[in-house]
PDB file of C-alpha atoms in Angstrom:
ATOM      1  CA  MET A   1     107.520-134.101 -75.035  1.00  0.00           C
ATOM      2  CA  SER A   2     109.405-131.417 -76.354  1.00  0.00           C
ATOM      3  CA  GLU A   3     108.409-127.674 -75.450  1.00  0.00           C
ATOM      4  CA  VAL A   4     106.532-127.059 -78.606  1.00  0.00           C
ATOM      5  CA  SER A   5     103.980-129.381 -77.993  1.00  0.00           C
ATOM      6  CA  GLU A   6     104.232-128.315 -74.553  1.00  0.00           C
ATOM      7  CA  ILE A   7     103.522-124.527 -74.863  1.00  0.00           C
ATOM      8  CA  SER A   8     100.594-125.342 -77.540  1.00  0.00           C
ATOM      9  CA  ALA A   9      99.166-127.419 -75.058  1.00  0.00           C
ATOM     10  CA  VAL A  10      98.634-124.651 -72.822  1.00  0.00           C
ATOM     11  CA  LEU A  11      98.099-121.856 -74.724  1.00  0.00           C
ATOM     12  CA  PRO A  12      94.451-121.409 -75.974  1.00  0.00           C
ATOM     13  CA  VAL A  13      93.737-120.893 -79.835  1.00  0.00           C
ATOM     14  CA  LEU A  14      92.418-117.577 -80.957  1.00  0.00           C
ATOM     15  CA  PHE A  15      91.172-116.334 -83.961  1.00  0.00           C
ATOM     16  CA  LYS A  16      90.702-113.071 -85.811  1.00  0.00           C
ATOM     17  CA  ALA A  17      87.530-111.781 -86.439  1.00  0.00           C
ATOM     18  CA  ALA A  18      85.604-108.553 -87.604  1.00  0.00           C
ATOM     19  CA  CYS A  19      81.948-107.353 -87.127  1.00  0.00           C
ATOM     20  CA  PRO A  20      80.639-105.942 -90.743  1.00  0.00           C
ATOM     21  CA  GLU A  21      77.500-103.954 -88.667  1.00  0.00           C
ATOM     22  CA  CYS A  22      80.113-101.879 -86.326  1.00  0.00           C
ATOM     23  CA  ARG A  23      83.891-102.690 -87.907  1.00  0.00           C
ATOM     24  CA  ALA A  24      85.311-103.737 -84.812  1.00  0.00           C
ATOM     25  CA  ARG A  25      88.292-106.179 -85.224  1.00  0.00           C
ATOM     26  CA  PHE A  26      89.515-108.697 -81.933  1.00  0.00           C
ATOM     27  CA  GLU A  27      90.082-112.225 -81.218  1.00  0.00           C
ATOM     28  CA  LEU A  28      87.525-114.816 -80.532  1.00  0.00           C
ATOM     29  CA  SER A  29      88.360-118.094 -78.306  1.00  0.00           C
ATOM     30  CA  ALA A  30      87.340-120.993 -79.897  1.00  0.00           C
ATOM     31  CA  GLY A  31      84.270-121.406 -77.577  1.00  0.00           C
ATOM     32  CA  ALA A  32      82.911-118.207 -78.939  1.00  0.00           C
ATOM     33  CA  LEU A  33      82.193-119.853 -82.228  1.00  0.00           C
ATOM     34  CA  ARG A  34      79.966-121.818 -83.658  1.00  0.00           C
ATOM     35  CA  LEU A  35      80.233-123.966 -86.821  1.00  0.00           C
ATOM     36  CA  ALA A  36      77.489-125.328 -88.859  1.00  0.00           C
ATOM     37  CA  ILE A  37      78.217-127.549 -91.798  1.00  0.00           C
ATOM     38  CA  GLY A  38      75.565-128.708 -94.694  1.00  0.00           C
ATOM     39  CA  ALA A  39      75.482-130.129 -97.544  1.00  0.00           C
ATOM     40  CA  THR A  40      76.500-127.176 -99.738  1.00  0.00           C
ATOM     41  CA  ARG A  41      78.744-124.336 -99.657  1.00  0.00           C
ATOM     42  CA  LYS A  42      75.746-122.431 -98.718  1.00  0.00           C
ATOM     43  CA  THR A  43      74.567-123.655 -95.796  1.00  0.00           C
ATOM     44  CA  THR A  44      78.135-124.393 -94.337  1.00  0.00           C
ATOM     45  CA  PHE A  45      78.977-120.966 -92.252  1.00  0.00           C
ATOM     46  CA  TYR A  46      80.428-120.109 -89.043  1.00  0.00           C
ATOM     47  CA  SER A  47      78.365-117.639 -86.545  1.00  0.00           C
ATOM     48  CA  PHE A  48      79.667-115.712 -83.339  1.00  0.00           C
ATOM     49  CA  THR A  49      78.416-112.707 -81.632  1.00  0.00           C
ATOM     50  CA  CYS A  50      80.341-108.865 -81.566  1.00  0.00           C
ATOM     51  CA  PRO A  51      81.564-108.508 -78.559  1.00  0.00           C
ATOM     52  CA  GLU A  52      81.568-104.661 -79.312  1.00  0.00           C
ATOM     53  CA  CYS A  53      78.043-103.964 -80.831  1.00  0.00           C
ATOM     54  CA  ASP A  54      76.278-107.646 -79.842  1.00  0.00           C
ATOM     55  CA  THR A  55      75.101-108.121 -83.156  1.00  0.00           C
ATOM     56  CA  LEU A  56      74.734-112.542 -84.271  1.00  0.00           C
ATOM     57  CA  VAL A  57      77.372-112.113 -87.262  1.00  0.00           C
ATOM     58  CA  ARG A  58      77.135-115.279 -89.585  1.00  0.00           C
ATOM     59  CA  LYS A  59      79.626-115.676 -92.602  1.00  0.00           C
ATOM     60  CA  PRO A  60      80.401-118.732 -95.022  1.00  0.00           C
ATOM     61  CA  ALA A  61      82.759-121.232 -94.341  1.00  0.00           C
ATOM     62  CA  GLY A  62      84.908-122.733 -96.848  1.00  0.00           C
ATOM     63  CA  GLU A  63      86.605-125.687 -97.318  1.00  0.00           C
ATOM     64  CA  ARG A  64      89.645-123.951 -95.399  1.00  0.00           C
ATOM     65  CA  ILE A  65      87.645-122.367 -92.386  1.00  0.00           C
ATOM     66  CA  VAL A  66      86.112-125.617 -92.130  1.00  0.00           C
ATOM     67  CA  GLU A  67      89.494-126.853 -91.914  1.00  0.00           C
ATOM     68  CA  LEU A  68      90.963-124.102 -89.280  1.00  0.00           C
ATOM     69  CA  LEU A  69      87.990-124.041 -87.118  1.00  0.00           C
ATOM     70  CA  THR A  70      87.524-127.867 -86.585  1.00  0.00           C
ATOM     71  CA  GLY A  71      90.978-128.126 -85.964  1.00  0.00           C
ATOM     72  CA  GLY A  72      91.125-125.047 -83.233  1.00  0.00           C
ATOM     73  CA  GLY A  73      88.084-126.749 -81.551  1.00  0.00           C
ATOM     74  CA  VAL A  74      85.552-124.537 -82.378  1.00  0.00           C
ATOM     75  CA  ARG A  75      82.366-126.507 -81.462  1.00  0.00           C
ATOM     76  CA  THR A  76      80.932-127.827 -84.760  1.00  0.00           C
ATOM     77  CA  LEU A  77      76.935-128.960 -85.853  1.00  0.00           C
ATOM     78  CA  ARG A  78      76.439-130.831 -88.574  1.00  0.00           C
ATOM     79  CA  LEU A  79      72.909-130.344 -90.511  1.00  0.00           C
ATOM     80  CA  ALA A  80      71.072-132.903 -92.078  1.00  0.00           C
ATOM     81  CA  THR A  81      70.421-133.185 -95.236  1.00  0.00           C
ATOM     82  CA  SER A  82      67.700-134.032 -96.617  1.00  0.00           C
TER      83      SER A  82
END
């Protein structure tokens, strides 16, 4: 195993985020985020609770965001289609 692989296996993934309510900027671990994947763009989003003001934040997630969050270990919920 190379040094780079050993380091990435140890360091947690952090995601930069911002709260639209209080405008705070911060980093969140994968465990602090949730991703919901629906049948359309409107039903695909990620959410987190702002660590500064405790507001529940929900933001749309395009393909690239979904790829980054799932690759970083964010818990994902696949919404049923009807």
